[in-house]
């Protein structure tokens, strides 16, 4: 798997070589979806094969659908956290901590007959957007349909209709626990979390991951130029910049104008002006620290330039 930083690097490189934006996102959707489906399938089949009671007394579709939604929402949630937490191990630790919190809170709500009221609106709101919490509730709902955990008496077969309708809860002494969040609501919420956290991670990655190419303002989705409906006005501030951009577009060339990149204590690239025409191979030579790697990363969109501009086939590396 790729960390957030490596994924941004890959996106920048693929954009330069001409990968369509839709194809990029379709590839990443498949990259997350396929392992989630495979993991859900193996988990469900293993539970049934081992004779685990909560799997053995439940239809395959219930566990499979719930697990797919959970893994997808979990991955989207982790991607959202990675916009703030750079180290993958810290992302994992944070998500596992929140999952542990959801499991403990679910058990506490059962043990102490925790009821929802106006004083607990914060906890209800927090739990409603945690995919872990909803999966715990669905898993417990399956157990309530399949057997009585206190007496080990079998109640019957848990199929999708029983879980979705929730009618069985009216006959159980723990029905009050589910009056706010039904199993069907939890399934829908996990599906919502997939879309919500995936969209949020896309937005936060553009705004907060500044060293990995996300140097846009928080209002960037409101700009027509981001969606390709108009030309960014900053391109037209000077005749030279506008000319360089137009030449890059018509000639299918790479053009840099006073391209600079500075870090806290060093200027790695200082006002580089050059052009690479279509069909041309360019070798960049220099000693260690001359700025070769920095130039490539700026051209790839990995690092935003501090000053100047660079255009690839008429597209600005800043955008």
PDB file of C-alpha atoms in Angstrom:
ATOM      1  CA  UNK A   1       0.000   0.000   0.000  1.00  0.00           C
ATOM      2  CA  UNK A   2       1.060   3.598  -0.585  1.00  0.00           C
ATOM      3  CA  UNK A   3       1.230   6.254   2.065  1.00  0.00           C
ATOM      4  CA  UNK A   4      -0.427   9.600   1.415  1.00  0.00           C
ATOM      5  CA  UNK A   5       2.849  11.205   0.336  1.00  0.00           C
ATOM      6  CA  UNK A   6       3.783   8.434  -2.101  1.00  0.00           C
ATOM      7  CA  UNK A   7       0.260   8.445  -3.525  1.00  0.00           C
ATOM      8  CA  UNK A   8       0.564  12.183  -4.210  1.00  0.00           C
ATOM      9  CA  UNK A   9       3.915  11.618  -5.917  1.00  0.00           C
ATOM     10  CA  UNK A  10       2.387   8.915  -8.098  1.00  0.00           C
ATOM     11  CA  UNK A  11      -0.559  11.149  -9.002  1.00  0.00           C
ATOM     12  CA  UNK A  12       1.771  13.960 -10.040  1.00  0.00           C
ATOM     13  CA  UNK A  13       3.912  11.679 -12.203  1.00  0.00           C
ATOM     14  CA  UNK A  14       0.920  10.068 -13.892  1.00  0.00           C
ATOM     15  CA  UNK A  15      -0.619  13.446 -14.624  1.00  0.00           C
ATOM     16  CA  UNK A  16       2.573  14.575 -16.341  1.00  0.00           C
ATOM     17  CA  UNK A  17       2.589  11.586 -18.683  1.00  0.00           C
ATOM     18  CA  UNK A  18      -1.019  12.266 -19.627  1.00  0.00           C
ATOM     19  CA  UNK A  19      -3.205   9.997 -17.453  1.00  0.00           C
ATOM     20  CA  UNK A  20      -6.806  11.137 -17.572  1.00  0.00           C
ATOM     21  CA  UNK A  21      -8.160  12.386 -14.244  1.00  0.00           C
ATOM     22  CA  UNK A  22     -11.162  10.061 -14.429  1.00  0.00           C
ATOM     23  CA  UNK A  23      -8.886   7.100 -15.155  1.00  0.00           C
ATOM     24  CA  UNK A  24      -6.726   8.005 -12.158  1.00  0.00           C
ATOM     25  CA  UNK A  25      -9.615   8.077  -9.711  1.00  0.00           C
ATOM     26  CA  UNK A  26     -11.136   4.934 -11.223  1.00  0.00           C
ATOM     27  CA  UNK A  27      -7.811   3.152 -10.683  1.00  0.00           C
ATOM     28  CA  UNK A  28      -7.603   4.236  -7.055  1.00  0.00           C
ATOM     29  CA  UNK A  29     -11.238   3.280  -6.452  1.00  0.00           C
ATOM     30  CA  UNK A  30     -10.488  -0.193  -7.760  1.00  0.00           C
ATOM     31  CA  UNK A  31      -7.282  -0.333  -5.702  1.00  0.00           C
ATOM     32  CA  UNK A  32      -9.311   0.176  -2.522  1.00  0.00           C
ATOM     33  CA  UNK A  33     -12.468  -1.691  -3.519  1.00  0.00           C
ATOM     34  CA  UNK A  34     -10.898  -4.958  -4.687  1.00  0.00           C
ATOM     35  CA  UNK A  35      -8.929  -5.641  -1.448  1.00  0.00           C
ATOM     36  CA  UNK A  36     -11.998  -4.715   0.623  1.00  0.00           C
ATOM     37  CA  UNK A  37     -14.190  -7.178  -1.285  1.00  0.00           C
ATOM     38  CA  UNK A  38     -11.488  -9.857  -1.084  1.00  0.00           C
ATOM     39  CA  UNK A  39     -10.966  -9.288   2.628  1.00  0.00           C
ATOM     40  CA  UNK A  40     -14.698  -9.401   3.331  1.00  0.00           C
ATOM     41  CA  UNK A  41     -15.059 -12.625   1.333  1.00  0.00           C
ATOM     42  CA  UNK A  42     -12.170 -14.364   3.105  1.00  0.00           C
ATOM     43  CA  UNK A  43     -13.349 -13.176   6.518  1.00  0.00           C
ATOM     44  CA  UNK A  44     -16.907 -14.421   5.998  1.00  0.00           C
ATOM     45  CA  UNK A  45     -15.890 -17.729   4.451  1.00  0.00           C
ATOM     46  CA  UNK A  46     -13.365 -18.349   7.245  1.00  0.00           C
ATOM     47  CA  UNK A  47     -15.955 -17.633   9.933  1.00  0.00           C
ATOM     48  CA  UNK A  48     -18.420 -20.061   8.365  1.00  0.00           C
ATOM     49  CA  UNK A  49     -15.774 -22.745   7.764  1.00  0.00           C
ATOM     50  CA  UNK A  50     -14.543 -22.540  11.368  1.00  0.00           C
ATOM     51  CA  UNK A  51     -18.086 -22.840  12.676  1.00  0.00           C
ATOM     52  CA  UNK A  52     -18.042 -19.566  14.599  1.00  0.00           C
ATOM     53  CA  UNK A  53     -21.570 -19.282  15.868  1.00  0.00           C
ATOM     54  CA  UNK A  54     -22.283 -15.706  14.866  1.00  0.00           C
ATOM     55  CA  UNK A  55     -21.243 -16.661  11.304  1.00  0.00           C
ATOM     56  CA  UNK A  56     -22.750 -20.141  11.279  1.00  0.00           C
ATOM     57  CA  UNK A  57     -26.223 -18.877  12.206  1.00  0.00           C
ATOM     58  CA  UNK A  58     -26.205 -16.043   9.707  1.00  0.00           C
ATOM     59  CA  UNK A  59     -26.476 -15.820   5.923  1.00  0.00           C
ATOM     60  CA  UNK A  60     -23.356 -15.067   3.912  1.00  0.00           C
ATOM     61  CA  UNK A  61     -24.759 -11.835   2.452  1.00  0.00           C
ATOM     62  CA  UNK A  62     -25.235 -10.130   5.823  1.00  0.00           C
ATOM     63  CA  UNK A  63     -21.636 -10.490   6.970  1.00  0.00           C
ATOM     64  CA  UNK A  64     -20.232  -9.892   3.479  1.00  0.00           C
ATOM     65  CA  UNK A  65     -22.121  -6.649   2.810  1.00  0.00           C
ATOM     66  CA  UNK A  66     -21.468  -5.310   6.314  1.00  0.00           C
ATOM     67  CA  UNK A  67     -17.757  -6.121   6.098  1.00  0.00           C
ATOM     68  CA  UNK A  68     -17.334  -4.578   2.628  1.00  0.00           C
ATOM     69  CA  UNK A  69     -18.980  -1.347   3.786  1.00  0.00           C
ATOM     70  CA  UNK A  70     -16.932  -1.343   6.975  1.00  0.00           C
ATOM     71  CA  UNK A  71     -13.583  -1.869   5.241  1.00  0.00           C
ATOM     72  CA  UNK A  72     -14.386   0.751   2.593  1.00  0.00           C
ATOM     73  CA  UNK A  73     -15.442   3.314   5.177  1.00  0.00           C
ATOM     74  CA  UNK A  74     -12.426   2.423   7.339  1.00  0.00           C
ATOM     75  CA  UNK A  75     -10.063   3.023   4.392  1.00  0.00           C
ATOM     76  CA  UNK A  76     -11.749   6.332   3.555  1.00  0.00           C
ATOM     77  CA  UNK A  77     -11.553   7.403   7.203  1.00  0.00           C
ATOM     78  CA  UNK A  78      -7.840   6.530   7.359  1.00  0.00           C
ATOM     79  CA  UNK A  79      -7.256   8.474   4.132  1.00  0.00           C
ATOM     80  CA  UNK A  80      -8.913  11.493   5.702  1.00  0.00           C
ATOM     81  CA  UNK A  81      -6.657  11.277   8.768  1.00  0.00           C
ATOM     82  CA  UNK A  82      -3.568  10.970   6.568  1.00  0.00           C
ATOM     83  CA  UNK A  83      -4.073  14.579   5.453  1.00  0.00           C
ATOM     84  CA  UNK A  84      -3.067  15.632   8.978  1.00  0.00           C
ATOM     85  CA  UNK A  85      -0.977  12.683  10.213  1.00  0.00           C
ATOM     86  CA  UNK A  86       1.893  11.958   7.841  1.00  0.00           C
ATOM     87  CA  UNK A  87       3.345   8.761   9.269  1.00  0.00           C
ATOM     88  CA  UNK A  88       1.310   5.671   8.283  1.00  0.00           C
ATOM     89  CA  UNK A  89       1.892   4.064  11.680  1.00  0.00           C
ATOM     90  CA  UNK A  90       0.374   7.114  13.383  1.00  0.00           C
ATOM     91  CA  UNK A  91      -2.647   6.897  11.087  1.00  0.00           C
ATOM     92  CA  UNK A  92      -3.041   3.220  11.981  1.00  0.00           C
ATOM     93  CA  UNK A  93      -2.671   3.933  15.697  1.00  0.00           C
ATOM     94  CA  UNK A  94      -5.292   6.695  15.560  1.00  0.00           C
ATOM     95  CA  UNK A  95      -7.828   4.630  13.627  1.00  0.00           C
ATOM     96  CA  UNK A  96      -7.325   1.580  15.862  1.00  0.00           C
ATOM     97  CA  UNK A  97      -7.757   3.817  18.914  1.00  0.00           C
ATOM     98  CA  UNK A  98     -11.046   5.154  17.598  1.00  0.00           C
ATOM     99  CA  UNK A  99     -12.195   1.643  16.743  1.00  0.00           C
ATOM    100  CA  UNK A 100     -11.404   0.506  20.301  1.00  0.00           C
ATOM    101  CA  UNK A 101     -13.371   3.479  21.622  1.00  0.00           C
ATOM    102  CA  UNK A 102     -16.368   2.503  19.479  1.00  0.00           C
ATOM    103  CA  UNK A 103     -16.262  -1.104  20.706  1.00  0.00           C
ATOM    104  CA  UNK A 104     -16.012  -0.076  24.374  1.00  0.00           C
ATOM    105  CA  UNK A 105     -18.778   2.501  24.027  1.00  0.00           C
ATOM    106  CA  UNK A 106     -21.057  -0.038  22.350  1.00  0.00           C
ATOM    107  CA  UNK A 107     -20.585  -2.455  25.250  1.00  0.00           C
ATOM    108  CA  UNK A 108     -21.038   0.285  27.849  1.00  0.00           C
ATOM    109  CA  UNK A 109     -24.275   1.379  26.220  1.00  0.00           C
ATOM    110  CA  UNK A 110     -25.538  -2.199  26.679  1.00  0.00           C
ATOM    111  CA  UNK A 111     -24.183  -2.822  30.179  1.00  0.00           C
ATOM    112  CA  UNK A 112     -25.357   0.440  31.733  1.00  0.00           C
ATOM    113  CA  UNK A 113     -28.467   0.766  29.542  1.00  0.00           C
ATOM    114  CA  UNK A 114     -27.198   4.035  28.160  1.00  0.00           C
ATOM    115  CA  UNK A 115     -30.128   6.025  26.747  1.00  0.00           C
ATOM    116  CA  UNK A 116     -29.942   8.792  24.217  1.00  0.00           C
ATOM    117  CA  UNK A 117     -31.193  12.189  25.352  1.00  0.00           C
ATOM    118  CA  UNK A 118     -30.305  15.845  24.886  1.00  0.00           C
ATOM    119  CA  UNK A 119     -27.394  15.574  27.320  1.00  0.00           C
ATOM    120  CA  UNK A 120     -25.742  12.926  25.160  1.00  0.00           C
ATOM    121  CA  UNK A 121     -26.115  14.718  21.822  1.00  0.00           C
ATOM    122  CA  UNK A 122     -22.345  15.027  21.474  1.00  0.00           C
ATOM    123  CA  UNK A 123     -21.728  11.312  21.929  1.00  0.00           C
ATOM    124  CA  UNK A 124     -24.582  10.443  19.582  1.00  0.00           C
ATOM    125  CA  UNK A 125     -23.217  12.796  16.904  1.00  0.00           C
ATOM    126  CA  UNK A 126     -19.676  11.466  17.319  1.00  0.00           C
ATOM    127  CA  UNK A 127     -20.709   7.819  17.124  1.00  0.00           C
ATOM    128  CA  UNK A 128     -22.972   8.426  14.136  1.00  0.00           C
ATOM    129  CA  UNK A 129     -19.962   9.341  11.960  1.00  0.00           C
ATOM    130  CA  UNK A 130     -17.700   6.512  13.161  1.00  0.00           C
ATOM    131  CA  UNK A 131     -17.905   3.478  10.858  1.00  0.00           C
ATOM    132  CA  UNK A 132     -16.499   1.292  13.639  1.00  0.00           C
ATOM    133  CA  UNK A 133     -19.467   2.045  15.882  1.00  0.00           C
ATOM    134  CA  UNK A 134     -22.022   1.117  13.238  1.00  0.00           C
ATOM    135  CA  UNK A 135     -20.250  -2.136  12.398  1.00  0.00           C
ATOM    136  CA  UNK A 136     -20.218  -3.088  16.091  1.00  0.00           C
ATOM    137  CA  UNK A 137     -23.977  -2.508  16.267  1.00  0.00           C
ATOM    138  CA  UNK A 138     -24.649  -4.610  13.171  1.00  0.00           C
ATOM    139  CA  UNK A 139     -22.485  -7.417  14.547  1.00  0.00           C
ATOM    140  CA  UNK A 140     -24.407  -7.346  17.826  1.00  0.00           C
ATOM    141  CA  UNK A 141     -27.702  -7.283  15.937  1.00  0.00           C
ATOM    142  CA  UNK A 142     -26.639 -10.465  14.135  1.00  0.00           C
ATOM    143  CA  UNK A 143     -25.846 -12.071  17.471  1.00  0.00           C
ATOM    144  CA  UNK A 144     -29.270 -11.086  18.850  1.00  0.00           C
ATOM    145  CA  UNK A 145     -31.015 -12.692  15.887  1.00  0.00           C
ATOM    146  CA  UNK A 146     -28.892 -15.856  15.912  1.00  0.00           C
ATOM    147  CA  UNK A 147     -28.834 -16.726  19.609  1.00  0.00           C
ATOM    148  CA  UNK A 148     -29.250 -15.515  23.157  1.00  0.00           C
ATOM    149  CA  UNK A 149     -25.730 -14.705  24.419  1.00  0.00           C
ATOM    150  CA  UNK A 150     -26.774 -15.296  28.032  1.00  0.00           C
ATOM    151  CA  UNK A 151     -28.436 -18.690  27.705  1.00  0.00           C
ATOM    152  CA  UNK A 152     -26.790 -19.873  24.477  1.00  0.00           C
ATOM    153  CA  UNK A 153     -30.254 -20.745  23.119  1.00  0.00           C
ATOM    154  CA  UNK A 154     -30.636 -20.632  19.360  1.00  0.00           C
ATOM    155  CA  UNK A 155     -33.187 -18.134  18.103  1.00  0.00           C
ATOM    156  CA  UNK A 156     -33.015 -18.945  14.429  1.00  0.00           C
ATOM    157  CA  UNK A 157     -31.410 -17.868  11.203  1.00  0.00           C
ATOM    158  CA  UNK A 158     -30.178 -14.301  10.628  1.00  0.00           C
ATOM    159  CA  UNK A 159     -30.781 -13.214   7.059  1.00  0.00           C
ATOM    160  CA  UNK A 160     -30.601  -9.806   5.442  1.00  0.00           C
ATOM    161  CA  UNK A 161     -34.323  -9.092   5.773  1.00  0.00           C
ATOM    162  CA  UNK A 162     -34.235  -9.739   9.524  1.00  0.00           C
ATOM    163  CA  UNK A 163     -31.282  -7.415  10.003  1.00  0.00           C
ATOM    164  CA  UNK A 164     -32.654  -4.679   7.752  1.00  0.00           C
ATOM    165  CA  UNK A 165     -36.230  -4.726   9.039  1.00  0.00           C
ATOM    166  CA  UNK A 166     -35.226  -4.938  12.682  1.00  0.00           C
ATOM    167  CA  UNK A 167     -38.586  -6.460  13.652  1.00  0.00           C
ATOM    168  CA  UNK A 168     -36.814  -9.027  15.803  1.00  0.00           C
ATOM    169  CA  UNK A 169     -35.682  -6.235  18.095  1.00  0.00           C
ATOM    170  CA  UNK A 170     -39.229  -5.718  19.340  1.00  0.00           C
ATOM    171  CA  UNK A 171     -39.131  -9.228  20.776  1.00  0.00           C
ATOM    172  CA  UNK A 172     -35.762  -8.833  22.521  1.00  0.00           C
ATOM    173  CA  UNK A 173     -35.167  -7.277  25.890  1.00  0.00           C
ATOM    174  CA  UNK A 174     -32.350  -5.177  24.376  1.00  0.00           C
ATOM    175  CA  UNK A 175     -34.628  -3.594  21.757  1.00  0.00           C
ATOM    176  CA  UNK A 176     -34.424  -0.169  23.427  1.00  0.00           C
ATOM    177  CA  UNK A 177     -30.717   0.010  22.641  1.00  0.00           C
ATOM    178  CA  UNK A 178     -31.484   0.089  18.911  1.00  0.00           C
ATOM    179  CA  UNK A 179     -34.339   2.579  18.925  1.00  0.00           C
ATOM    180  CA  UNK A 180     -32.075   5.440  17.770  1.00  0.00           C
ATOM    181  CA  UNK A 181     -29.724   3.577  15.398  1.00  0.00           C
ATOM    182  CA  UNK A 182     -31.359   0.636  13.654  1.00  0.00           C
ATOM    183  CA  UNK A 183     -29.218  -1.929  11.789  1.00  0.00           C
ATOM    184  CA  UNK A 184     -30.511  -0.566   8.484  1.00  0.00           C
ATOM    185  CA  UNK A 185     -29.488   2.928   9.520  1.00  0.00           C
ATOM    186  CA  UNK A 186     -26.020   1.651  10.424  1.00  0.00           C
ATOM    187  CA  UNK A 187     -25.628   0.002   7.011  1.00  0.00           C
ATOM    188  CA  UNK A 188     -26.639   3.222   5.275  1.00  0.00           C
ATOM    189  CA  UNK A 189     -24.343   5.281   7.500  1.00  0.00           C
ATOM    190  CA  UNK A 190     -21.331   3.137   6.635  1.00  0.00           C
ATOM    191  CA  UNK A 191     -22.129   3.673   2.959  1.00  0.00           C
ATOM    192  CA  UNK A 192     -22.420   7.401   3.632  1.00  0.00           C
ATOM    193  CA  UNK A 193     -19.075   7.376   5.469  1.00  0.00           C
ATOM    194  CA  UNK A 194     -17.385   5.912   2.374  1.00  0.00           C
ATOM    195  CA  UNK A 195     -18.511   8.877   0.269  1.00  0.00           C
ATOM    196  CA  UNK A 196     -18.126  11.502   2.996  1.00  0.00           C
ATOM    197  CA  UNK A 197     -14.607  10.603   4.138  1.00  0.00           C
ATOM    198  CA  UNK A 198     -13.336   9.933   0.614  1.00  0.00           C
ATOM    199  CA  UNK A 199     -14.534  13.374  -0.451  1.00  0.00           C
ATOM    200  CA  UNK A 200     -13.145  14.969   2.690  1.00  0.00           C
ATOM    201  CA  UNK A 201      -9.737  13.337   2.234  1.00  0.00           C
ATOM    202  CA  UNK A 202      -9.647  14.631  -1.369  1.00  0.00           C
ATOM    203  CA  UNK A 203     -10.429  18.150  -0.166  1.00  0.00           C
ATOM    204  CA  UNK A 204      -8.063  18.156   2.826  1.00  0.00           C
ATOM    205  CA  UNK A 205      -5.263  16.652   0.740  1.00  0.00           C
ATOM    206  CA  UNK A 206      -5.487  19.609  -1.640  1.00  0.00           C
ATOM    207  CA  UNK A 207      -5.449  22.199   1.148  1.00  0.00           C
ATOM    208  CA  UNK A 208      -3.228  20.895   3.957  1.00  0.00           C
ATOM    209  CA  UNK A 209      -0.632  18.626   2.288  1.00  0.00           C
ATOM    210  CA  UNK A 210       1.399  21.611   1.133  1.00  0.00           C
ATOM    211  CA  UNK A 211       4.749  19.863   0.819  1.00  0.00           C
ATOM    212  CA  UNK A 212       3.199  17.140  -1.328  1.00  0.00           C
ATOM    213  CA  UNK A 213       1.641  19.389  -3.942  1.00  0.00           C
ATOM    214  CA  UNK A 214      -1.555  20.423  -2.148  1.00  0.00           C
ATOM    215  CA  UNK A 215      -1.056  24.160  -2.174  1.00  0.00           C
ATOM    216  CA  UNK A 216      -4.601  25.271  -2.992  1.00  0.00           C
ATOM    217  CA  UNK A 217      -6.724  27.629  -0.925  1.00  0.00           C
ATOM    218  CA  UNK A 218      -9.672  26.298   1.069  1.00  0.00           C
ATOM    219  CA  UNK A 219     -12.072  27.844  -1.466  1.00  0.00           C
ATOM    220  CA  UNK A 220     -10.588  26.055  -4.494  1.00  0.00           C
ATOM    221  CA  UNK A 221     -13.742  23.980  -5.282  1.00  0.00           C
ATOM    222  CA  UNK A 222     -15.618  27.263  -5.797  1.00  0.00           C
ATOM    223  CA  UNK A 223     -13.260  28.448  -8.515  1.00  0.00           C
ATOM    224  CA  UNK A 224     -14.467  27.696 -12.067  1.00  0.00           C
ATOM    225  CA  UNK A 225     -10.823  27.490 -13.192  1.00  0.00           C
ATOM    226  CA  UNK A 226     -10.255  24.408 -10.991  1.00  0.00           C
ATOM    227  CA  UNK A 227     -12.930  22.525 -12.914  1.00  0.00           C
ATOM    228  CA  UNK A 228     -11.641  23.752 -16.283  1.00  0.00           C
ATOM    229  CA  UNK A 229     -14.440  26.224 -17.052  1.00  0.00           C
ATOM    230  CA  UNK A 230     -12.220  29.320 -17.253  1.00  0.00           C
ATOM    231  CA  UNK A 231      -8.578  30.316 -17.361  1.00  0.00           C
ATOM    232  CA  UNK A 232      -7.008  31.236 -14.003  1.00  0.00           C
ATOM    233  CA  UNK A 233      -6.519  34.991 -13.864  1.00  0.00           C
ATOM    234  CA  UNK A 234      -3.057  34.669 -12.339  1.00  0.00           C
ATOM    235  CA  UNK A 235      -1.766  33.308 -15.636  1.00  0.00           C
ATOM    236  CA  UNK A 236      -2.552  36.602 -17.335  1.00  0.00           C
ATOM    237  CA  UNK A 237      -0.846  38.980 -14.942  1.00  0.00           C
ATOM    238  CA  UNK A 238       2.141  39.506 -17.201  1.00  0.00           C
ATOM    239  CA  UNK A 239       2.791  39.254 -20.917  1.00  0.00           C
ATOM    240  CA  UNK A 240       5.801  36.966 -20.422  1.00  0.00           C
ATOM    241  CA  UNK A 241       3.889  34.445 -18.310  1.00  0.00           C
ATOM    242  CA  UNK A 242       0.965  34.459 -20.734  1.00  0.00           C
ATOM    243  CA  UNK A 243       3.326  34.003 -23.681  1.00  0.00           C
ATOM    244  CA  UNK A 244       5.188  31.123 -22.027  1.00  0.00           C
ATOM    245  CA  UNK A 245       1.930  29.372 -21.244  1.00  0.00           C
ATOM    246  CA  UNK A 246       0.624  29.785 -24.786  1.00  0.00           C
ATOM    247  CA  UNK A 247       3.885  28.540 -26.309  1.00  0.00           C
ATOM    248  CA  UNK A 248       3.853  25.510 -24.024  1.00  0.00           C
ATOM    249  CA  UNK A 249       0.275  24.745 -25.064  1.00  0.00           C
ATOM    250  CA  UNK A 250       0.753  25.124 -28.820  1.00  0.00           C
ATOM    251  CA  UNK A 251       4.216  23.510 -28.996  1.00  0.00           C
ATOM    252  CA  UNK A 252       3.450  20.708 -26.499  1.00  0.00           C
ATOM    253  CA  UNK A 253       6.568  21.730 -24.632  1.00  0.00           C
ATOM    254  CA  UNK A 254       7.794  22.068 -21.067  1.00  0.00           C
ATOM    255  CA  UNK A 255       8.683  25.670 -20.247  1.00  0.00           C
ATOM    256  CA  UNK A 256      10.053  27.173 -17.036  1.00  0.00           C
ATOM    257  CA  UNK A 257      10.282  30.873 -16.271  1.00  0.00           C
ATOM    258  CA  UNK A 258      12.302  32.041 -13.255  1.00  0.00           C
ATOM    259  CA  UNK A 259      11.339  28.828 -11.480  1.00  0.00           C
ATOM    260  CA  UNK A 260      12.474  28.882  -7.842  1.00  0.00           C
ATOM    261  CA  UNK A 261      12.041  26.694  -4.796  1.00  0.00           C
ATOM    262  CA  UNK A 262      13.179  27.701  -1.305  1.00  0.00           C
ATOM    263  CA  UNK A 263      13.033  25.782   1.947  1.00  0.00           C
ATOM    264  CA  UNK A 264      13.469  27.162   5.450  1.00  0.00           C
ATOM    265  CA  UNK A 265      17.267  27.418   5.346  1.00  0.00           C
ATOM    266  CA  UNK A 266      18.237  26.938   1.704  1.00  0.00           C
ATOM    267  CA  UNK A 267      17.276  27.936  -1.805  1.00  0.00           C
ATOM    268  CA  UNK A 268      17.328  24.693  -3.750  1.00  0.00           C
ATOM    269  CA  UNK A 269      16.324  26.161  -7.119  1.00  0.00           C
ATOM    270  CA  UNK A 270      16.994  29.754  -8.135  1.00  0.00           C
ATOM    271  CA  UNK A 271      15.205  31.403 -11.083  1.00  0.00           C
ATOM    272  CA  UNK A 272      15.613  28.646 -13.641  1.00  0.00           C
ATOM    273  CA  UNK A 273      14.419  29.542 -17.137  1.00  0.00           C
ATOM    274  CA  UNK A 274      14.441  26.835 -19.807  1.00  0.00           C
ATOM    275  CA  UNK A 275      12.302  25.006 -22.339  1.00  0.00           C
ATOM    276  CA  UNK A 276      12.119  21.397 -23.515  1.00  0.00           C
ATOM    277  CA  UNK A 277      10.508  21.006 -26.922  1.00  0.00           C
ATOM    278  CA  UNK A 278       8.285  18.172 -28.067  1.00  0.00           C
ATOM    279  CA  UNK A 279      10.245  15.014 -28.871  1.00  0.00           C
ATOM    280  CA  UNK A 280      13.373  16.254 -27.100  1.00  0.00           C
ATOM    281  CA  UNK A 281      15.403  14.435 -24.466  1.00  0.00           C
ATOM    282  CA  UNK A 282      17.041  16.641 -21.833  1.00  0.00           C
ATOM    283  CA  UNK A 283      19.766  15.507 -19.442  1.00  0.00           C
ATOM    284  CA  UNK A 284      20.028  17.459 -16.195  1.00  0.00           C
ATOM    285  CA  UNK A 285      23.553  17.275 -14.762  1.00  0.00           C
ATOM    286  CA  UNK A 286      24.981  18.780 -11.589  1.00  0.00           C
ATOM    287  CA  UNK A 287      26.698  18.086  -8.301  1.00  0.00           C
ATOM    288  CA  UNK A 288      24.890  17.000  -5.132  1.00  0.00           C
ATOM    289  CA  UNK A 289      22.606  19.761  -3.963  1.00  0.00           C
ATOM    290  CA  UNK A 290      22.535  21.562  -7.307  1.00  0.00           C
ATOM    291  CA  UNK A 291      18.728  21.287  -7.461  1.00  0.00           C
ATOM    292  CA  UNK A 292      18.198  18.453  -9.947  1.00  0.00           C
ATOM    293  CA  UNK A 293      15.757  16.496  -7.803  1.00  0.00           C
ATOM    294  CA  UNK A 294      13.990  19.666  -6.715  1.00  0.00           C
ATOM    295  CA  UNK A 295      13.471  20.655 -10.355  1.00  0.00           C
ATOM    296  CA  UNK A 296      11.909  17.285 -11.194  1.00  0.00           C
ATOM    297  CA  UNK A 297       9.661  17.366  -8.128  1.00  0.00           C
ATOM    298  CA  UNK A 298       8.465  20.873  -8.952  1.00  0.00           C
ATOM    299  CA  UNK A 299       7.766  19.866 -12.560  1.00  0.00           C
ATOM    300  CA  UNK A 300       5.905  16.767 -11.337  1.00  0.00           C
ATOM    301  CA  UNK A 301       3.741  18.900  -9.075  1.00  0.00           C
ATOM    302  CA  UNK A 302       5.083  17.193  -5.955  1.00  0.00           C
ATOM    303  CA  UNK A 303       6.397  20.471  -4.496  1.00  0.00           C
ATOM    304  CA  UNK A 304       4.832  23.846  -5.305  1.00  0.00           C
ATOM    305  CA  UNK A 305       7.329  26.455  -6.571  1.00  0.00           C
ATOM    306  CA  UNK A 306       8.152  29.352  -4.284  1.00  0.00           C
ATOM    307  CA  UNK A 307       8.471  31.754  -7.203  1.00  0.00           C
ATOM    308  CA  UNK A 308       8.170  31.678 -10.973  1.00  0.00           C
ATOM    309  CA  UNK A 309       6.145  29.395 -13.198  1.00  0.00           C
ATOM    310  CA  UNK A 310       6.424  26.171 -15.156  1.00  0.00           C
ATOM    311  CA  UNK A 311       4.069  24.903 -17.835  1.00  0.00           C
ATOM    312  CA  UNK A 312       3.671  21.392 -19.190  1.00  0.00           C
ATOM    313  CA  UNK A 313       1.622  21.306 -22.404  1.00  0.00           C
ATOM    314  CA  UNK A 314       0.121  24.628 -21.284  1.00  0.00           C
ATOM    315  CA  UNK A 315      -0.823  23.380 -17.803  1.00  0.00           C
ATOM    316  CA  UNK A 316       0.647  25.164 -14.802  1.00  0.00           C
ATOM    317  CA  UNK A 317       2.426  23.059 -12.202  1.00  0.00           C
ATOM    318  CA  UNK A 318       0.846  25.324  -9.555  1.00  0.00           C
ATOM    319  CA  UNK A 319      -2.618  24.182 -10.520  1.00  0.00           C
TER     320      UNK A 319
END
